[in-house]
CSV table of C-alpha atoms and ligand atoms in Angstrom, one decimal:
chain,number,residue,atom,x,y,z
A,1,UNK,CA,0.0,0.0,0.0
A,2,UNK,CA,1.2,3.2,-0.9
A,3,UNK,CA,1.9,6.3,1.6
A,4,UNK,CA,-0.9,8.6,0.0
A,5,UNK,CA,-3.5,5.3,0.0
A,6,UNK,CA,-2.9,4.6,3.7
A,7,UNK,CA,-3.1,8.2,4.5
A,8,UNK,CA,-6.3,8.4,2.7
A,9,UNK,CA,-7.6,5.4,4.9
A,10,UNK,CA,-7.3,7.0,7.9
A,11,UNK,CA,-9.0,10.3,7.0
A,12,UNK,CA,-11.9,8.1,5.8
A,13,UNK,CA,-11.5,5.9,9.0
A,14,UNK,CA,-11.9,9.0,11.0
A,15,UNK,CA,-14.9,10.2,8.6
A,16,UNK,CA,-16.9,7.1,9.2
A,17,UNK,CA,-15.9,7.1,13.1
A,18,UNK,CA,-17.5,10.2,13.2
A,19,UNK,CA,-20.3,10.9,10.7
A,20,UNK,CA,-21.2,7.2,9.9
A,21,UNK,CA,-23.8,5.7,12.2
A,22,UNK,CA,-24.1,2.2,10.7
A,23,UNK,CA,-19.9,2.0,10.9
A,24,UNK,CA,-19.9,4.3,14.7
A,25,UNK,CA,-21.9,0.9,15.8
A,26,UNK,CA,-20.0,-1.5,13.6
A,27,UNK,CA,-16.8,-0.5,15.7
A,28,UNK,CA,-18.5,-0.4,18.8
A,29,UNK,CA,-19.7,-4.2,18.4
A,30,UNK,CA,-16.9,-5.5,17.0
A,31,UNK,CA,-14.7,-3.3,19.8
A,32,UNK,CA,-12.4,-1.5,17.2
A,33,UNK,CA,-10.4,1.7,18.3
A,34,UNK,CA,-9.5,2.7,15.0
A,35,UNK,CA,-6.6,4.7,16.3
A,36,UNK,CA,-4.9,1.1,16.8
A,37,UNK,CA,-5.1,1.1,12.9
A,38,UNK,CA,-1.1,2.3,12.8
A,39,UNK,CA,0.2,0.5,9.4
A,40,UNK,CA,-0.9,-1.2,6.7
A,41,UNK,CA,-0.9,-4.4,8.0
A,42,UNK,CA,-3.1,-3.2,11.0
A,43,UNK,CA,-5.7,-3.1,8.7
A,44,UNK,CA,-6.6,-6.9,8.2
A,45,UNK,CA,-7.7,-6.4,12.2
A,46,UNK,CA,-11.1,-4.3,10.9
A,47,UNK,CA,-14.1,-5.7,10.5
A,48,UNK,CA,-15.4,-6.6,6.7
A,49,UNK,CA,-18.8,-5.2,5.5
A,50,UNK,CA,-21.0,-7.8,3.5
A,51,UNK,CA,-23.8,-7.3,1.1
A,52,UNK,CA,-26.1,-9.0,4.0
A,53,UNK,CA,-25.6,-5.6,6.6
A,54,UNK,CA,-26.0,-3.6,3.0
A,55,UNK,CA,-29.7,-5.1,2.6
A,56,UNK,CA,-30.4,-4.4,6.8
A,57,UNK,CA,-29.5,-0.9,6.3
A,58,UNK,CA,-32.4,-0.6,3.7
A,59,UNK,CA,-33.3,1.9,2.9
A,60,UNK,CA,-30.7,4.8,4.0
A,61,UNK,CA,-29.0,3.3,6.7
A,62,UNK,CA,-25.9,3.8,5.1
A,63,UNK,CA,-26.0,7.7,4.7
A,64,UNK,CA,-23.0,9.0,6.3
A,65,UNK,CA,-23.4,12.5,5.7
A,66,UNK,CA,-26.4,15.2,6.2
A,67,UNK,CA,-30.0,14.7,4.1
A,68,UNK,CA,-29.1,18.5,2.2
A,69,UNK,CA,-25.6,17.1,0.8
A,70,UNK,CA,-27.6,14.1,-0.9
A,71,UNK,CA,-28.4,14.3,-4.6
A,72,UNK,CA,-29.2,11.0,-5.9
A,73,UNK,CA,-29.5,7.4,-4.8
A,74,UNK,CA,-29.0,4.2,-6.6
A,75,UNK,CA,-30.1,0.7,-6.2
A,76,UNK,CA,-29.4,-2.9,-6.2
A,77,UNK,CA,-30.5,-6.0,-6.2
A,78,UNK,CA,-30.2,-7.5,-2.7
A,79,UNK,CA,-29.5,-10.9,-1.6
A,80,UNK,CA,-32.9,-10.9,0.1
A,81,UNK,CA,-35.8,-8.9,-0.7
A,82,UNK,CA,-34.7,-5.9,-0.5
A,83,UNK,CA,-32.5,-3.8,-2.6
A,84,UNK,CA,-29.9,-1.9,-1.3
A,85,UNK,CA,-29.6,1.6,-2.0
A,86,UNK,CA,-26.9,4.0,-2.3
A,87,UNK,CA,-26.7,7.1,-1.7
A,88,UNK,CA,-24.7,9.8,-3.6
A,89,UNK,CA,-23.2,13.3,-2.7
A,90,UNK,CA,-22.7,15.9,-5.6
A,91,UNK,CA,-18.7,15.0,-5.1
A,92,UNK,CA,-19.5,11.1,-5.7
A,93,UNK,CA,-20.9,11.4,-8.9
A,94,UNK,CA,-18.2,13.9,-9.6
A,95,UNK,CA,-15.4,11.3,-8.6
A,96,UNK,CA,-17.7,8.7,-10.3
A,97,UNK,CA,-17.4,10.4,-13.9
A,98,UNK,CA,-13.7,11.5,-13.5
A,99,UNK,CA,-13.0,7.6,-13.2
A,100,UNK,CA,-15.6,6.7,-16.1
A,101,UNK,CA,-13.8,9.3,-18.0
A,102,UNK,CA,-10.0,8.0,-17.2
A,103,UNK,CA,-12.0,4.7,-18.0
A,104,UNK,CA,-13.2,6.1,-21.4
A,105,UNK,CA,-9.9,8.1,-22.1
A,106,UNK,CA,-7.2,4.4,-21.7
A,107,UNK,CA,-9.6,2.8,-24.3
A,108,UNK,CA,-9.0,5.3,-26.9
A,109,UNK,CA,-12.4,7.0,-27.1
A,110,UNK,CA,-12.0,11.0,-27.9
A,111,UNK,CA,-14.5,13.8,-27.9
A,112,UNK,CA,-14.8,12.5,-31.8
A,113,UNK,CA,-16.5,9.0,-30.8
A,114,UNK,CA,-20.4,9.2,-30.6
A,115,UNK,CA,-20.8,6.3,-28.2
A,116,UNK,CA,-24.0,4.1,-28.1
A,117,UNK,CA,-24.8,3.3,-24.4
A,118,UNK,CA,-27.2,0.3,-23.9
A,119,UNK,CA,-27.1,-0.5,-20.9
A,120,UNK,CA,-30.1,0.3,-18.7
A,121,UNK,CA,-30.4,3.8,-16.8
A,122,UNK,CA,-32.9,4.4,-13.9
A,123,UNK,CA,-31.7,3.3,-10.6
A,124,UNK,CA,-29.4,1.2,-11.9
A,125,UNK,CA,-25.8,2.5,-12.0
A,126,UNK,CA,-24.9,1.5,-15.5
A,127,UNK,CA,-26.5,3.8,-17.8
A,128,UNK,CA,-26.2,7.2,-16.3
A,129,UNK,CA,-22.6,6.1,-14.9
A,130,UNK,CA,-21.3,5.6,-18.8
A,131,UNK,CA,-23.6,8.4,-19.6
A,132,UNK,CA,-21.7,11.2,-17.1
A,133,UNK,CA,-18.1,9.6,-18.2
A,134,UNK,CA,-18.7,10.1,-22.3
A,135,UNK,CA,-20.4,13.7,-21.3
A,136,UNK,CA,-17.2,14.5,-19.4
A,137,UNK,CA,-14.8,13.3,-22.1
A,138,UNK,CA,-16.7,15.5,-24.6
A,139,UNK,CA,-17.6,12.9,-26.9
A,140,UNK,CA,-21.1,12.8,-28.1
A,141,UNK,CA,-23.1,10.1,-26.0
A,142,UNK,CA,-26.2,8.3,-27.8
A,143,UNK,CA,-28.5,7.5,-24.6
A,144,UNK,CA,-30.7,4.0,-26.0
A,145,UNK,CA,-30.4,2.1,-22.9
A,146,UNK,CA,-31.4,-1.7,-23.6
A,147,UNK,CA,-33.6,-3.8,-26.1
A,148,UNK,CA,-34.9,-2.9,-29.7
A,149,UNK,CA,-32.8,-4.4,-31.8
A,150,UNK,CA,-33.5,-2.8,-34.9
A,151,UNK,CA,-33.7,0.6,-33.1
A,152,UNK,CA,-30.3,0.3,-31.7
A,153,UNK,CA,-29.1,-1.0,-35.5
A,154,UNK,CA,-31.0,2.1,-36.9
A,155,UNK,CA,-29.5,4.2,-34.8
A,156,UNK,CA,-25.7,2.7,-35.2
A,157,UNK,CA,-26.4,3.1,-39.0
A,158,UNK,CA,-27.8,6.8,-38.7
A,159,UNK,CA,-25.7,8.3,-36.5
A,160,UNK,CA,-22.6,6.0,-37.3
A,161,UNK,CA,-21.9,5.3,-34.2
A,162,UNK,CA,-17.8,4.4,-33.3
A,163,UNK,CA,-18.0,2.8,-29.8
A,164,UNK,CA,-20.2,0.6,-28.2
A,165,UNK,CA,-21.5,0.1,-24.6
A,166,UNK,CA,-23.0,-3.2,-23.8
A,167,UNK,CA,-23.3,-6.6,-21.9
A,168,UNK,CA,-20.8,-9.4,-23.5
A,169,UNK,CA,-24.8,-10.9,-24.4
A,170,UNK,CA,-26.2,-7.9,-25.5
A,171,UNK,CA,-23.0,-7.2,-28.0
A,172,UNK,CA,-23.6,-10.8,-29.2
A,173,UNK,CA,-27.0,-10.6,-30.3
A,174,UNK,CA,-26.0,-7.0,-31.8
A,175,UNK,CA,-23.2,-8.8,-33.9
A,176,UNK,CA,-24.8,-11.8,-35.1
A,177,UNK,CA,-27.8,-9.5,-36.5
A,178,UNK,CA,-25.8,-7.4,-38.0
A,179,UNK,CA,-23.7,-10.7,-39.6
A,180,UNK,CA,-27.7,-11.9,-40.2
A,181,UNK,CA,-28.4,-9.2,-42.4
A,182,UNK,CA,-25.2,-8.2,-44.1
A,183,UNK,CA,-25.3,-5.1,-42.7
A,184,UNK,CA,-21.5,-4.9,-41.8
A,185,UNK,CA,-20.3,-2.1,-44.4
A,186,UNK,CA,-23.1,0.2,-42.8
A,187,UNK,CA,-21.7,0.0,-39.7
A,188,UNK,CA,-18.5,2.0,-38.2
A,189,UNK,CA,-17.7,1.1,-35.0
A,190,UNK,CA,-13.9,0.8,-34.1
A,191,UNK,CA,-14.6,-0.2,-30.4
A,192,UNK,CA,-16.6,-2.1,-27.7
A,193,UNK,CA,-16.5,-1.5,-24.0
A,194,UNK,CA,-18.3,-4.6,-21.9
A,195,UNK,CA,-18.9,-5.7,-18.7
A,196,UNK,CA,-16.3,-8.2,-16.9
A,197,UNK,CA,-18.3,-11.1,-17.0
A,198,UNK,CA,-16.7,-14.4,-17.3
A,199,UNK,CA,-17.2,-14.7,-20.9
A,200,UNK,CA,-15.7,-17.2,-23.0
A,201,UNK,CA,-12.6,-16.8,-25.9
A,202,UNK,CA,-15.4,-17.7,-27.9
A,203,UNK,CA,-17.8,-15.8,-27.6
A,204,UNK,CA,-15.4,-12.5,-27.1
A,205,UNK,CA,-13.4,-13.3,-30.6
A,206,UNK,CA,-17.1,-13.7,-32.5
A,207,UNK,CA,-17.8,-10.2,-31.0
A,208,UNK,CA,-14.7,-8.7,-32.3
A,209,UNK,CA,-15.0,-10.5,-35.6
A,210,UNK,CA,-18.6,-9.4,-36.6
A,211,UNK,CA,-18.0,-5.7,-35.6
A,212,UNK,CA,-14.5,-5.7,-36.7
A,213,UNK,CA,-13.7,-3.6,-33.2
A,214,UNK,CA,-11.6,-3.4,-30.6
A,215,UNK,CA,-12.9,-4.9,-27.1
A,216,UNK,CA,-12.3,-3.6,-23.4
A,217,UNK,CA,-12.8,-5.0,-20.3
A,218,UNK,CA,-14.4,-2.7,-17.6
A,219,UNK,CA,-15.8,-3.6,-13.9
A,220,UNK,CA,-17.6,-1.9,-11.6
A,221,UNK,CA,-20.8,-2.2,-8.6
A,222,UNK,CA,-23.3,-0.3,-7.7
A,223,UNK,CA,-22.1,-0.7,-3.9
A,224,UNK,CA,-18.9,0.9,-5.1
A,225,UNK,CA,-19.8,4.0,-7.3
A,226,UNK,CA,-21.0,1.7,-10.4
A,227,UNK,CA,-19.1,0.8,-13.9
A,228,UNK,CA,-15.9,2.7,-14.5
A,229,UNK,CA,-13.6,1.3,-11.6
A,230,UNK,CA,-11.4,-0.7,-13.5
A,231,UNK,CA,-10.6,-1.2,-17.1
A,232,UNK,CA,-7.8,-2.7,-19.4
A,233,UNK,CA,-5.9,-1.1,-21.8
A,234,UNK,CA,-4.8,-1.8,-25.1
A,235,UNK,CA,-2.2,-4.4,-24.4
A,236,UNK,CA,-5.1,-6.4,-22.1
A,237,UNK,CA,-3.2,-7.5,-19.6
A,238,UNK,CA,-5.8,-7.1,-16.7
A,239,UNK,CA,-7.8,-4.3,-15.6
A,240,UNK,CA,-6.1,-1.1,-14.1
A,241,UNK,CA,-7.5,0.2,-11.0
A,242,UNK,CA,-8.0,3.9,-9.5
A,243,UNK,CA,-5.9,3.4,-6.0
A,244,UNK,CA,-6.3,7.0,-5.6
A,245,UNK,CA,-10.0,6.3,-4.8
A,246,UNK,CA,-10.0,2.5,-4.1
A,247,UNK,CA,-8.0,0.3,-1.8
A,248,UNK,CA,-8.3,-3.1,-3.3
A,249,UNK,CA,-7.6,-6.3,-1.1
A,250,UNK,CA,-8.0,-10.2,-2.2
A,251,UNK,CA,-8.5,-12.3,0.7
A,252,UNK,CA,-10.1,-16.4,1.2
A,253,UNK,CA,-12.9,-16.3,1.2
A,254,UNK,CA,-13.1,-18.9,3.4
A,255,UNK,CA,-10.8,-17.9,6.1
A,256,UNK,CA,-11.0,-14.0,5.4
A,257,UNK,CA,-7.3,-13.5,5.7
A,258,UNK,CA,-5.2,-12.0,3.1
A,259,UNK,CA,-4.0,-14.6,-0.5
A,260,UNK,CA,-0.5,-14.5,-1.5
A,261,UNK,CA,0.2,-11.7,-3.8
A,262,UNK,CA,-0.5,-12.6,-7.1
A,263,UNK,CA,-3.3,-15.4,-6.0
A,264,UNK,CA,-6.4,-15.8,-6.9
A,265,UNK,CA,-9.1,-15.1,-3.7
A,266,UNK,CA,-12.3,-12.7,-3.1
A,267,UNK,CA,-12.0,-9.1,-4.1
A,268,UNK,CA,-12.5,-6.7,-1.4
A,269,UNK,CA,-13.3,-3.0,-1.5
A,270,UNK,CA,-12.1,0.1,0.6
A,271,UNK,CA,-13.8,3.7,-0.8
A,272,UNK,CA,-11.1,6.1,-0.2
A,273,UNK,CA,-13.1,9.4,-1.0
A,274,UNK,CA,-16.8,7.9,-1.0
A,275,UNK,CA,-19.0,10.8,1.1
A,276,UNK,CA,-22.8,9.6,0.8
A,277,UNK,CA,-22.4,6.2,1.6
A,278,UNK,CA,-18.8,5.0,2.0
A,279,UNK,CA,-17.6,1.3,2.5
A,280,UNK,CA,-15.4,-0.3,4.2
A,281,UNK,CA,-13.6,-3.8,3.2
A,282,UNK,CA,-16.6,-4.5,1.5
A,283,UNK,CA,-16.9,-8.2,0.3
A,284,UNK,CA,-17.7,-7.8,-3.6
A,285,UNK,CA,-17.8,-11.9,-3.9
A,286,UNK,CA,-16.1,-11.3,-7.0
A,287,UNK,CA,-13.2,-13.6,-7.5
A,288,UNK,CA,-10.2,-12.5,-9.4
A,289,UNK,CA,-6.2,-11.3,-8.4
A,290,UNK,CA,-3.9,-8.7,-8.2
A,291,UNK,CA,-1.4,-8.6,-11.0
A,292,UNK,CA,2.1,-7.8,-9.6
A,293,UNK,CA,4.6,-6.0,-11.9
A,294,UNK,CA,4.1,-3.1,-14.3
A,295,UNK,CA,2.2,-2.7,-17.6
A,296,UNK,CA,3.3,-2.6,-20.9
A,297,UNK,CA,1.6,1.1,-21.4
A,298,UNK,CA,3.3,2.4,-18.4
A,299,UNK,CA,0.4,3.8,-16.5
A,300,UNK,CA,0.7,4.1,-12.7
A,301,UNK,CA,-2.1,2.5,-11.8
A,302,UNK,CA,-2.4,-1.2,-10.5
A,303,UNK,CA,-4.4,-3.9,-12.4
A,304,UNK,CA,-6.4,-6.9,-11.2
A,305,UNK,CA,-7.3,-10.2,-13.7
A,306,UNK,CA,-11.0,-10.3,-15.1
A,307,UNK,CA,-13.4,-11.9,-13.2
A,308,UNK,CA,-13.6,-15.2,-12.9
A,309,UNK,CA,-16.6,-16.0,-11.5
A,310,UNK,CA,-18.5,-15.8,-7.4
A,311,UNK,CA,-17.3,-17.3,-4.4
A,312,UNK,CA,-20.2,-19.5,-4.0
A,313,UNK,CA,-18.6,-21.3,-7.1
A,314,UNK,CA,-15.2,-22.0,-5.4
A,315,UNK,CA,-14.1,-25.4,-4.1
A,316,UNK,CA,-11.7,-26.3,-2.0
A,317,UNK,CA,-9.1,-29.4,-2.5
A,318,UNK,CA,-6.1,-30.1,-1.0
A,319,UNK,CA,-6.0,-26.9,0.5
A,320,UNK,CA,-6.3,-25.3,-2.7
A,321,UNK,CA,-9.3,-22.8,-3.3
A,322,UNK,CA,-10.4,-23.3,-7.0
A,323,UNK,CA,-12.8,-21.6,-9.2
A,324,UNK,CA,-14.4,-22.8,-12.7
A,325,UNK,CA,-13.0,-19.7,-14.5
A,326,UNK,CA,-9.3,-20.6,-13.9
A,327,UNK,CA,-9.7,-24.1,-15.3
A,328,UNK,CA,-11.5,-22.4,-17.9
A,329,UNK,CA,-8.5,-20.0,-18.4
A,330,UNK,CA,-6.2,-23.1,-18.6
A,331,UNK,CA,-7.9,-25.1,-20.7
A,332,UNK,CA,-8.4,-21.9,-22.8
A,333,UNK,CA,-4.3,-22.0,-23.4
A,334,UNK,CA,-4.0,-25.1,-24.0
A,335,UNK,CA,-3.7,-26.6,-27.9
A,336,UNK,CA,-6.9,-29.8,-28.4
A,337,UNK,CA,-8.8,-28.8,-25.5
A,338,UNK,CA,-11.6,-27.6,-26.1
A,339,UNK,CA,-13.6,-25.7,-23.5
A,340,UNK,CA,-16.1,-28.5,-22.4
A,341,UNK,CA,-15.3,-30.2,-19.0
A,342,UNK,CA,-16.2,-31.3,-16.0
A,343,UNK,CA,-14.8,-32.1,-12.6
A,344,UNK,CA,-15.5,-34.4,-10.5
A,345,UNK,CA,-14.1,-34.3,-6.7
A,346,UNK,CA,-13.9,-37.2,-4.6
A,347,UNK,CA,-12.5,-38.5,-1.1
A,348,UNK,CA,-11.0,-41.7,-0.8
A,349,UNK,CA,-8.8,-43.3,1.7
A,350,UNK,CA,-8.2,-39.9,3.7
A,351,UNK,CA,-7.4,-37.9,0.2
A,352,UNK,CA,-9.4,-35.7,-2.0
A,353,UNK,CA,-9.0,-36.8,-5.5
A,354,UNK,CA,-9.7,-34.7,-8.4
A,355,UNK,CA,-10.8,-35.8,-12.0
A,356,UNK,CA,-11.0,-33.3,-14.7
A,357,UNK,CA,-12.8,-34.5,-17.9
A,358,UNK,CA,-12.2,-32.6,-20.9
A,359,UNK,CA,-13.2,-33.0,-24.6
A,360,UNK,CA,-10.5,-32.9,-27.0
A,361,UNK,CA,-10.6,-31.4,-30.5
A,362,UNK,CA,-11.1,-34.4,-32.5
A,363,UNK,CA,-7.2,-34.0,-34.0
A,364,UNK,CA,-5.7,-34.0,-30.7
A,365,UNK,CA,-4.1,-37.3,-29.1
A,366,UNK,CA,-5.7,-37.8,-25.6
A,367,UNK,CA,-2.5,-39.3,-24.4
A,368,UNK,CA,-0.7,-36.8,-25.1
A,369,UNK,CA,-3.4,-34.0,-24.1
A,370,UNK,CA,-4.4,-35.4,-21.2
A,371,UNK,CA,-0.3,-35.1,-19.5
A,372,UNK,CA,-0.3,-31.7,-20.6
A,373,UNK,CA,-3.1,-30.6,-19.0
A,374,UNK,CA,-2.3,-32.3,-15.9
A,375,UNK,CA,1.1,-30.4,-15.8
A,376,UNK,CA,-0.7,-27.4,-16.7
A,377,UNK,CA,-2.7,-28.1,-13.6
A,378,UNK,CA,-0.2,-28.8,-11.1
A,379,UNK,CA,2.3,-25.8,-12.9
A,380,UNK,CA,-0.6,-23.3,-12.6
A,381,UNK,CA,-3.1,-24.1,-10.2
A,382,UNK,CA,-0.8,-25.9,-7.4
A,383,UNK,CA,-2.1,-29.4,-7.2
A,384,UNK,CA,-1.3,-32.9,-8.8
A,385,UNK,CA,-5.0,-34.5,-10.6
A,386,UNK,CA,-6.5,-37.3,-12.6
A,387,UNK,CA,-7.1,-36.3,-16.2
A,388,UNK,CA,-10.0,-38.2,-18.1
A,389,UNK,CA,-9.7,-37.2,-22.2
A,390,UNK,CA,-13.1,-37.8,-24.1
A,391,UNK,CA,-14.3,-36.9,-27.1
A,392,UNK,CA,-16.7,-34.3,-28.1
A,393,UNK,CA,-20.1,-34.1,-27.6
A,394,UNK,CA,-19.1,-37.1,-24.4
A,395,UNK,CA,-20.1,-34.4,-21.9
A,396,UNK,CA,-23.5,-33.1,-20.4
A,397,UNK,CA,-23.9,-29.4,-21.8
A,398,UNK,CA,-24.8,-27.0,-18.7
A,399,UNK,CA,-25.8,-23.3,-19.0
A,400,UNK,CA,-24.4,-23.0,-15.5
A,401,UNK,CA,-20.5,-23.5,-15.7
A,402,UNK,CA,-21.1,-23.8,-11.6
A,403,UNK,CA,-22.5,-27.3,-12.2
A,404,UNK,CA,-19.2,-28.9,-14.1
A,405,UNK,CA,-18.1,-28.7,-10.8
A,406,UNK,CA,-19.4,-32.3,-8.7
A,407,UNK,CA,-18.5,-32.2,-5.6
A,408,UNK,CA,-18.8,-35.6,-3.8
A,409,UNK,CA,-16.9,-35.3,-0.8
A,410,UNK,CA,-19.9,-33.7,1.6
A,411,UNK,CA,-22.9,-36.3,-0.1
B,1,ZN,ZN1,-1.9,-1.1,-19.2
């Protein structure tokens, strides 16, 4: 952690000490002085905030500053019934379009672009939170918002839109229309921002084939500001992060403590600057990892992997926490795999055995493919397993990538 970032901690420590009543009684309970919090490392000893206490503080339980310094709220979903919502000073959504903008800026869009924003606006974050960024950038923004097809192709025709906003899915269905009705020539975009989702090579490549653009990675929640946290830049080698607003920390989420640097764990979130409802160590139950080393492009700013999918997908065996997007990352490098598999974990004579079956490309020897993988495995992922090479098609097909996973150690 850097000098300026824990210095910033503390003043927001000391801000929700004081002006916070949801975190005044979190410390209280939890019997935290934050004046203990000396270093860094002090601050694994403060309490996390989870998505639960979010959805108890409905509806304004979080506001940590006076009702006249409020100017907008957002919501979402909650785990229960109710949403949470989020509060906003006028400084928030100032911070919140300066980082869209910085967002909007490392991708390469210019006030030139006229950018077609589909996702939804409303209390949702997405919308407007593009919406203030492309505004701020001076490019020309192009307000659809989501659904109508042939309005949104219209509209990309007309107005010759250069850079689209949309879900991985949404872009999808936008591509293979405009493939469907050879509309590609009309069409003059040069780039694509999307969601981090889990999305597969696939799926991504189609995207960027069909559009002929340029694809970036961005992340965001509405419990943190909204879109425009994190994005990757043109070399793609993970998402770069705003530390001058953010603290990010991965820890087990199991255990709660602190990964290795460089593992893979739950990402957790410190607002540095947040006024209207700010968080502390909030529990995203997004699973990714801190990239160490610098970037290609040379910007200060950290970067974290793409998401790889929830907690509530992770396993553990052997002592090793895994997660169905980094086999799906492995498998992704690997030659005559293909991206079908499934895993099956077991417990036998005081030992948890793993067996990952995988359909091979039909070229592809499964002798061969099936030690590669396993050294792949053990190289990457830490842990020695069974390999079981089929053939395609061999597999059952599952729109949830959380079911490859059978777990028959607790039946
Ligand atoms: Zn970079």
């Amino acid at each position: 952690m850097r000098r300026e970032q824990f210095e910033l901690f503390k003043k927001m420590l000391k801000k929700l000490n004081e002006n916070s009543p949801f975190y005044k009684e979190k410390f209280r309970s939890s019997q935290i002085n934050i004046n203990d919090i000396r270093s860094p490392e002090d601050i694994k000893y403060l309490p996390f905030t989870t998505k639960e206490e979010l959805n108890e503080a409905y509806p304004l339980g979080l506001q940590a500053v006076p009702e006249e310094d409020i100017v907008r709220i957002h919501s979402s979903s909650g785990t229960t019934g109710k949403p949470v919502i989020i509060p906003y000073t006028a400084n928030d959504i100032n911070d919140w379009a300066d980082m869209m903008a910085r967002c909007l800026r490392i991708a390469g869009v210019t006030p030139l672009d006229r950018v077609q924003i589909t996702p939804g606006y409303g209390l949702w974050t997405a919308g407007i939170g593009f919406q203030t960024g492309v505004e701020r950038i001076g490019a020309m923004a192009i307000p659809m918002g989501p659904g109508n097809t042939d309005k949104q192709l219209q509209m990309m025709i007309d107005m010759k839109s250069t850079v689209l906003i949309a879900t991985s899915s949404y872009a999808l269905v936008i591509a293979e229309e405009v493939a469907k009705r050879g509309i590609r020539s009309k069409i003059h975009l040069r780039k694509g921002i999307m969601g981090s989702e889990r999305w597969g090579e696939k799926m991504r490549n189609r995207i960027k084939d069909e559009l002929n653009i340029e694809i970036y990675d961005i992340y965001g929640l509405t419990e943190i500001y909204g879109p425009g946290i994190s994005i990757d830049c043109q070399y793609h080698t993970g998402l770069h992060y705003w530390d001058d607003y953010l603290y990010f920390e991965i820890i087990d989420p199991k255990t709660g403590e602190p990964v290795e640097e460089g593992q893979y764990g739950e990402l957790v979130i410190t607002t540095l600057r947040k006024e209207g409802a700010p968080l502390l160590r909030y529990r995203t139950r997004d699973i990714t990892r801190l990239i160490p080393g610098e970037c290609p492009c040379g910007l200060p700013y950290p970067r974290h992997d793409r998401i790889l999918g929830r907690t509530d997908e992770m396993v553990k065996v052997k002592g090793v926490n895994i997660y169905p997007g980094q086999i799906d990352e492995l498998l992704r490098d690997i030659e005559g795999a293909s991206s079908e598999y499934q895993v099956i974990i077991e417990h036998k004579d005081g030992k948890d055995i793993m067996t990952l079956r995988v359909e091979k490309e039909p070229a592809a020897d499964p002798t061969a493919l099936g030690r590669k993988i396993a050294e792949e495995f053990k190289k990457k992922i830490g842990i020695h397993i069974q390999v079981d090479v089929v053939n395609i098609g061999e597999l059952p097909r599952s729109e949830k990538k959380s079911k490859r996973i059978i777990d028959y150690r607790y039946n």
